[in-house]
GROMACS .gro file of C-alpha atoms in nm:
model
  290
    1UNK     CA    1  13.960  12.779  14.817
    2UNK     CA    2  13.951  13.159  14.914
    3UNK     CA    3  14.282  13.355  14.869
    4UNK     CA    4  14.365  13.424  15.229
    5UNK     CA    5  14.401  13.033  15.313
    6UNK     CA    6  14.573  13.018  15.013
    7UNK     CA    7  14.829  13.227  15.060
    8UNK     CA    8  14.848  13.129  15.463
    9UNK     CA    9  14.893  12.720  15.322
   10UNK     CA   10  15.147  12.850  15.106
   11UNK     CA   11  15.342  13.080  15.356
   12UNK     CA   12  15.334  12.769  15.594
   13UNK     CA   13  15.481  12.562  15.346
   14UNK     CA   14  15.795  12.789  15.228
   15UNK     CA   15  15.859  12.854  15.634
   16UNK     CA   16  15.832  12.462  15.686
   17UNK     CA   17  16.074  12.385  15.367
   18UNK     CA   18  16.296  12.647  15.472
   19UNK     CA   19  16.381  12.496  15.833
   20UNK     CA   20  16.470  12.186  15.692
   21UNK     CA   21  16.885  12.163  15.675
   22UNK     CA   22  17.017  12.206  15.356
   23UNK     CA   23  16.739  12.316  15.209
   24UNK     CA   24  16.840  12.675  15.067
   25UNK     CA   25  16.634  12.954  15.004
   26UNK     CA   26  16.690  13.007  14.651
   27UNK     CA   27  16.506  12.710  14.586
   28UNK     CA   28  16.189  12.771  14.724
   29UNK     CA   29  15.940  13.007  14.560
   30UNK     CA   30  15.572  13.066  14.656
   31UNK     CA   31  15.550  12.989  14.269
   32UNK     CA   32  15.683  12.663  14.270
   33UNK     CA   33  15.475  12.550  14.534
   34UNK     CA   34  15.152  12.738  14.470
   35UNK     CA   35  15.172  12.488  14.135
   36UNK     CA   36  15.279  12.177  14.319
   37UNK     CA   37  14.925  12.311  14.584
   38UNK     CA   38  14.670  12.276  14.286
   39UNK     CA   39  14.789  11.898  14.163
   40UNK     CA   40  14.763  11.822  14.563
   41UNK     CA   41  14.414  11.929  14.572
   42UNK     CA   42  14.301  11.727  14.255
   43UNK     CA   43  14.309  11.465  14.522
   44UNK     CA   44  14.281  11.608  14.863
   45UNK     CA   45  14.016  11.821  14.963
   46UNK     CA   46  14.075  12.220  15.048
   47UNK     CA   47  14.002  12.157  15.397
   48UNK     CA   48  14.265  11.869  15.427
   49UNK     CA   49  13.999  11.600  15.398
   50UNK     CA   50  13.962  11.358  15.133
   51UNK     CA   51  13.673  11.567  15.001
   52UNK     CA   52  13.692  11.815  14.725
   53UNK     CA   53  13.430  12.054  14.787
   54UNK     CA   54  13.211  12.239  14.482
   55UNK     CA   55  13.049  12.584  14.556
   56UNK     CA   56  12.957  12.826  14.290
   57UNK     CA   57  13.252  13.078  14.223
   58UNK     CA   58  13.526  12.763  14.177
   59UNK     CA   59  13.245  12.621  13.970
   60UNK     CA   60  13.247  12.949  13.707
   61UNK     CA   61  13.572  13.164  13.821
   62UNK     CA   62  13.854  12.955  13.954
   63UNK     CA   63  13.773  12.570  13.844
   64UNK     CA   64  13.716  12.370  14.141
   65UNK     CA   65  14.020  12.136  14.166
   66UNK     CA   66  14.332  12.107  13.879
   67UNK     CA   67  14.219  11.984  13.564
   68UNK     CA   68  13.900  12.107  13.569
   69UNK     CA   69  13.845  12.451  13.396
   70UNK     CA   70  13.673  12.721  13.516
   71UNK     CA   71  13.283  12.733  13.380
   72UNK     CA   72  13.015  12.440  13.361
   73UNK     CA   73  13.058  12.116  13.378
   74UNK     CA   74  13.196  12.071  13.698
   75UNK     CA   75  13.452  11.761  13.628
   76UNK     CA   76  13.602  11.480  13.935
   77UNK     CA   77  13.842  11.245  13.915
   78UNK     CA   78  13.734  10.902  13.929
   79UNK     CA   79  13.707  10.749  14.260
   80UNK     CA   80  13.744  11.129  14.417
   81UNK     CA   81  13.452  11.219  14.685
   82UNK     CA   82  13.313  11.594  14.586
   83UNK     CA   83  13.075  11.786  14.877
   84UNK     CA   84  12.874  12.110  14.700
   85UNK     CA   85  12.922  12.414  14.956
   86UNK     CA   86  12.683  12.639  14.754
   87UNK     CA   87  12.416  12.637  14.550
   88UNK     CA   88  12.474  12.570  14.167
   89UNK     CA   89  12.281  12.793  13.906
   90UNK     CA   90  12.259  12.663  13.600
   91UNK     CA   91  12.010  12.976  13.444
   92UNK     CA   92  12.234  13.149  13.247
   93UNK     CA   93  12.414  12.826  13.110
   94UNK     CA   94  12.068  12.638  13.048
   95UNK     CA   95  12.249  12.415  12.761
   96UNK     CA   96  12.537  12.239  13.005
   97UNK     CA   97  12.540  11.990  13.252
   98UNK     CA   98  12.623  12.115  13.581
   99UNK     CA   99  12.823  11.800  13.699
  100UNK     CA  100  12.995  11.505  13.552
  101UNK     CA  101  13.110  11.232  13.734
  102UNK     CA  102  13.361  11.009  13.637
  103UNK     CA  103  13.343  10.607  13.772
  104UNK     CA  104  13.302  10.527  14.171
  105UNK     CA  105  13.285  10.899  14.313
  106UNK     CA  106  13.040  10.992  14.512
  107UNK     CA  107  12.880  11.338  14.534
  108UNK     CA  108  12.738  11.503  14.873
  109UNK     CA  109  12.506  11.802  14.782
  110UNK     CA  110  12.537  11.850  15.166
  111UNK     CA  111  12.147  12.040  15.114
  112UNK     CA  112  12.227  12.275  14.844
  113UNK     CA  113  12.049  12.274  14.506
  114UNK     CA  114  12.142  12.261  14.119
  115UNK     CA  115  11.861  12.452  13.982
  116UNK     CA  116  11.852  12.589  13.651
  117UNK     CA  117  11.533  12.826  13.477
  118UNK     CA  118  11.286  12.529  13.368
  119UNK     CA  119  10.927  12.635  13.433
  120UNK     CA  120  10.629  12.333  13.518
  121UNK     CA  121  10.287  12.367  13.628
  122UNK     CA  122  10.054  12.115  13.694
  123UNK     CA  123   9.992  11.751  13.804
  124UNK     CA  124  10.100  11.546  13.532
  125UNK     CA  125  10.336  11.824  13.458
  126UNK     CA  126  10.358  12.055  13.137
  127UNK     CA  127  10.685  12.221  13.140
  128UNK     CA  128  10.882  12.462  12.941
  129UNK     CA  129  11.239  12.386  12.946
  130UNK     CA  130  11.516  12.657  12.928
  131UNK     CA  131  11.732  12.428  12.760
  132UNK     CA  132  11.944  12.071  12.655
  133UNK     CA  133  12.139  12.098  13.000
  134UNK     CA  134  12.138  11.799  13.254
  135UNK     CA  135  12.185  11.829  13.611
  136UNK     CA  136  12.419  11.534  13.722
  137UNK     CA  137  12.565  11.316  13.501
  138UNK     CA  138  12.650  10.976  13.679
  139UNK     CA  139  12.971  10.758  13.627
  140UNK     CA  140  12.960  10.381  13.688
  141UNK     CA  141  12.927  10.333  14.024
  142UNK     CA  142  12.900  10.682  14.145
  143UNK     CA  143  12.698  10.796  14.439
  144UNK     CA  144  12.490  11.089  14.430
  145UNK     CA  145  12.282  11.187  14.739
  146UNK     CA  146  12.107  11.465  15.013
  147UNK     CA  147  12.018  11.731  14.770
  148UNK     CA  148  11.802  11.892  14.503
  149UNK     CA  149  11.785  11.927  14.114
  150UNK     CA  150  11.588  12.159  14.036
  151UNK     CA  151  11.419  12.288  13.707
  152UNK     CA  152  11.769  12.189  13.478
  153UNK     CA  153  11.679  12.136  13.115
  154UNK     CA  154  11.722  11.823  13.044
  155UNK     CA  155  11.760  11.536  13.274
  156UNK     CA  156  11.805  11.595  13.627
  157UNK     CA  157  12.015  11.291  13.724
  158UNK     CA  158  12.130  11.082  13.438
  159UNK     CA  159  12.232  10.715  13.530
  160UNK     CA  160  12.499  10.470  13.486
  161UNK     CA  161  12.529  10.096  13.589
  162UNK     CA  162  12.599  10.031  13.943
  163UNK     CA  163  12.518  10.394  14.032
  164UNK     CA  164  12.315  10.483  14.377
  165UNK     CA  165  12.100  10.761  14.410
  166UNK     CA  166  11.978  10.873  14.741
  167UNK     CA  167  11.796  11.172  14.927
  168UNK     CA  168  11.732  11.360  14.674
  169UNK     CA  169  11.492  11.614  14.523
  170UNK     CA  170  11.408  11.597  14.184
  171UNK     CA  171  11.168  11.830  14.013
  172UNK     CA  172  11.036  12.057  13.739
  173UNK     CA  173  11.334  11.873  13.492
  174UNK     CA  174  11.249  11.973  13.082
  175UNK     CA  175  11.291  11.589  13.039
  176UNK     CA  176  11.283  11.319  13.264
  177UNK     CA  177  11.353  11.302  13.654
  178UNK     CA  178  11.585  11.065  13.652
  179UNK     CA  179  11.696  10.859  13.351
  180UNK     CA  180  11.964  10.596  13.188
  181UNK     CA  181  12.073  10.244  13.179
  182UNK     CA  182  12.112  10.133  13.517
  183UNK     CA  183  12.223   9.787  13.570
  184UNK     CA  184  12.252   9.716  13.898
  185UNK     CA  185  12.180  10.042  14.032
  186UNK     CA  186  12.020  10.144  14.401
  187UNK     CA  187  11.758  10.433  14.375
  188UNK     CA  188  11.671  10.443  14.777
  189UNK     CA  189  11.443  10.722  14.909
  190UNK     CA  190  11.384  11.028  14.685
  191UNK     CA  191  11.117  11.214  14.633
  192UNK     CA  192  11.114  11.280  14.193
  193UNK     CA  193  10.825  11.516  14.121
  194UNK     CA  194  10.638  11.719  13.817
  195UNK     CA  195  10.923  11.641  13.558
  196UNK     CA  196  10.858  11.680  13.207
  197UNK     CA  197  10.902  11.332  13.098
  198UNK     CA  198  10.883  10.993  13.341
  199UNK     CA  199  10.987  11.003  13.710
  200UNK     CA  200  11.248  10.714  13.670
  201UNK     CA  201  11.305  10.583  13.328
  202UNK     CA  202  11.576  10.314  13.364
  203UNK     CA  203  11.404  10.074  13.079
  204UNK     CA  204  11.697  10.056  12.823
  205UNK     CA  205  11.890   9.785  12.709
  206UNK     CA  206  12.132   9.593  12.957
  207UNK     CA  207  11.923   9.765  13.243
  208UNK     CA  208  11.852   9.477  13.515
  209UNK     CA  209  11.867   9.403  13.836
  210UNK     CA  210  11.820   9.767  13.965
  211UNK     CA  211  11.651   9.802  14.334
  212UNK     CA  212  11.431  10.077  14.292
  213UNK     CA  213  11.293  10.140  14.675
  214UNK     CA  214  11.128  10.411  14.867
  215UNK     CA  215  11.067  10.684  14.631
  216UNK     CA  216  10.778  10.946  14.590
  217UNK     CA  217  10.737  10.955  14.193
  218UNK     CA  218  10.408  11.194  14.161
  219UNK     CA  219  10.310  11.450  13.881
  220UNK     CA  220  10.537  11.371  13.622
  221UNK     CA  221  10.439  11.448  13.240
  222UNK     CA  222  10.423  11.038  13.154
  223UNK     CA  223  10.506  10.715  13.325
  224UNK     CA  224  10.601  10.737  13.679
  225UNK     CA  225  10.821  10.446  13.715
  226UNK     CA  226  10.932  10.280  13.347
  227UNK     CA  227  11.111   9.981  13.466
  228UNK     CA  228  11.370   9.732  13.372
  229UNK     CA  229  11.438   9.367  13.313
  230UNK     CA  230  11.500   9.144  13.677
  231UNK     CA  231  11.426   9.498  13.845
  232UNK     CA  232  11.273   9.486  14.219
  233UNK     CA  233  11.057   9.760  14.340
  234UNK     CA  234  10.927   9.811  14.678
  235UNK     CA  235  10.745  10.043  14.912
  236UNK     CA  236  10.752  10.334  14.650
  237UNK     CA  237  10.446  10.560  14.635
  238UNK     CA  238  10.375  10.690  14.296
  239UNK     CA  239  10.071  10.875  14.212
  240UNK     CA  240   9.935  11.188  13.949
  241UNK     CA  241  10.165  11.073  13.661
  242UNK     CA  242  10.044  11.098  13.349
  243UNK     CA  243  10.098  10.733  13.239
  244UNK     CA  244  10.084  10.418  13.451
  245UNK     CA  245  10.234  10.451  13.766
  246UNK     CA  246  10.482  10.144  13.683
  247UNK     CA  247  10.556   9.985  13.316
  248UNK     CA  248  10.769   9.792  13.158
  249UNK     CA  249  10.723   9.503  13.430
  250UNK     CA  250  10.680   9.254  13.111
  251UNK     CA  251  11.087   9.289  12.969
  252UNK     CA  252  11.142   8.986  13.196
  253UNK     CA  253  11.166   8.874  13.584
  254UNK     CA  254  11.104   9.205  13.729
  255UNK     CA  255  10.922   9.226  14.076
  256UNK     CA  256  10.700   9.444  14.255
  257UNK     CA  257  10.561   9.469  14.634
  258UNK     CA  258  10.460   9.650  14.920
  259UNK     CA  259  10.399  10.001  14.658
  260UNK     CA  260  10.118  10.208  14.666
  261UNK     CA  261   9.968  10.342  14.324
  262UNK     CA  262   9.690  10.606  14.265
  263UNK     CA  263   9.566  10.846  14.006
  264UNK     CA  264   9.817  10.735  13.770
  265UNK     CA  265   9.712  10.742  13.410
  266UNK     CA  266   9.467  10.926  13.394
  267UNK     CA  267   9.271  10.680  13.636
  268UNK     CA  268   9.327  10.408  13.375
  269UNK     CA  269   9.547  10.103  13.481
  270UNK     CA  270   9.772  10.192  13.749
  271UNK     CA  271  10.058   9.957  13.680
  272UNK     CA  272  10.109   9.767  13.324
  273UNK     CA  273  10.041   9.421  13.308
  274UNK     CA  274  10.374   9.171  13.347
  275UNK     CA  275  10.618   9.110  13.607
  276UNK     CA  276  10.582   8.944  13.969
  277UNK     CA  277  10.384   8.991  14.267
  278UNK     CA  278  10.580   8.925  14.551
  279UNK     CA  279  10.350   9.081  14.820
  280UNK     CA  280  10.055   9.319  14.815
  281UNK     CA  281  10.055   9.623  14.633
  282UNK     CA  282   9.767   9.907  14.640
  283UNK     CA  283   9.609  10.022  14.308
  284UNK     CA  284   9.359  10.289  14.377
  285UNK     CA  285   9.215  10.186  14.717
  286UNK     CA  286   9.234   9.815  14.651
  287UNK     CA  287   9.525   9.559  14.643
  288UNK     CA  288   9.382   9.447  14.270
  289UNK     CA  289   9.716   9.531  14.043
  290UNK     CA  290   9.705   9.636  13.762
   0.00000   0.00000   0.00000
């Protein structure tokens, strides 16, 4: 929050507290309440919305709500809604996560970017990370959506069970795209491109029954999507990875249909054998998977 409606919330206050009968002035202070303010907006946004909002100078100067201390990681309060105002640069703090987020809060990157200073080139990527730093760091049954994360060091969006990830851009990551044990988990519509690592690497243990549906996956170092057990997967379009375009199919009752997979490892296979067909796929030109 900027100083002037700071200081206007708090003059508004003391007036309001001092009208009230029997309240006496003695025993109101712009200090008091100006500490009473900051637990108020752990909770309730600066605008008077349920949203906490996140730009860059509460991120590094101020902290953006109380309890969380000025400097990377951003940290939420579980089951709090957060909405970035700014862009967050991450390039002269390459080794720390930019945002943690604690169980059931969602995050709105309302357009604006995390980017950090990780270089790629080329499709499958080679990159050159600027350091151990992740992007977004999910909490069970967070929501993360309508942004970018951009060239971070690590992982760009690192998953939790029951987490949904939506709208976003996801590129030029040291490591992978978008990675973590995921059960139950909606990845809808993002576009995760020329990471260092795999696209969307959810295949760890306890990951199933993800719905991985609608993404671009396309340039990434290795795998494009590296799957879980009693995962679906539809209408994604993953192509220039630098392993297959889907794997992992065979870790049991996983399903696949409707995707479209080309120039995936290294025109090899296009998705790894296992899994179930439910309806047409294409593997480079033809509906012959893998």
């Amino acid at each position: 929050m900027n100083m002037p409606t700071r200081a206007l919330i708090l003059t508004t206050l003391v007036a309001c507290a001092l009208a009230v009968p029997g309240v006496a002035a003695d025993r109101v202070s712009l200090t008091t309440i100006d500490a009473k303010l900051d637990d108020l907006l752990a909770v309730v946004g600066a605008d008077g919305s349920n949203v906490v909002t996140i730009d860059k100078d509460c991120a590094v100067v101020t902290g953006c709500h109380a309890g969380d201390a000025p400097g990377y990681p951003v940290t939420t309060v579980a089951g709090q809604s957060y909405r970035l105002t700014s862009d967050l640069d991450l390039t002269a703090t390459p080794d720390l996560d930019a945002v943690l987020l604690e169980r059931d809060t969602t995050l709105d990157l309302n357009g604006f970017r995390i980017f950090g200073g990780t270089t790629c080139t080329d499709s499958p990527a080679t990159c050159t990370s600027a350091g151990i730093g992740d992007g977004i760091t999910g909490g069970e049954g967070a929501r993360v959506m309508n942004g970018s994360v951009v060239g971070v060091g690590a992982v760009g969006i690192r998953l939790r069970n029951g987490m949904q990830v939506e709208n976003m851009l996801v590129t030029h990551a040291g490591d992978d795209g978008m990675q973590g044990q995921c059960q139950g988990c909606r990845i809808i519509g993002n576009r995760v491109i020329e990471n260092g690592d795999r696209g969307i690497h959810t295949a760890f243990a306890s990951s199933q029954g993800a719905l991985i549906q609608g993404n671009t996956v396309a340039g990434n170092n290795f795998v494009g999507i590296d799957s879980c057990e009693r995962c679906m997967h539809l209408d994604n379009v993953v192509f220039s990875n630098g392993g297959f375009g889907l794997r992992n199919l065979g870790l049991g009752g996983s399903a696949y249909g409707r995707n479209t997979f080309y120039d995936n490892n290294a025109g090899g296979d296009q998705v790894e054998s296992g899994g179930v067909e439910i309806a047409p796929n294409v593997c480079s030109g033809n509906t012959i998977c893998p």
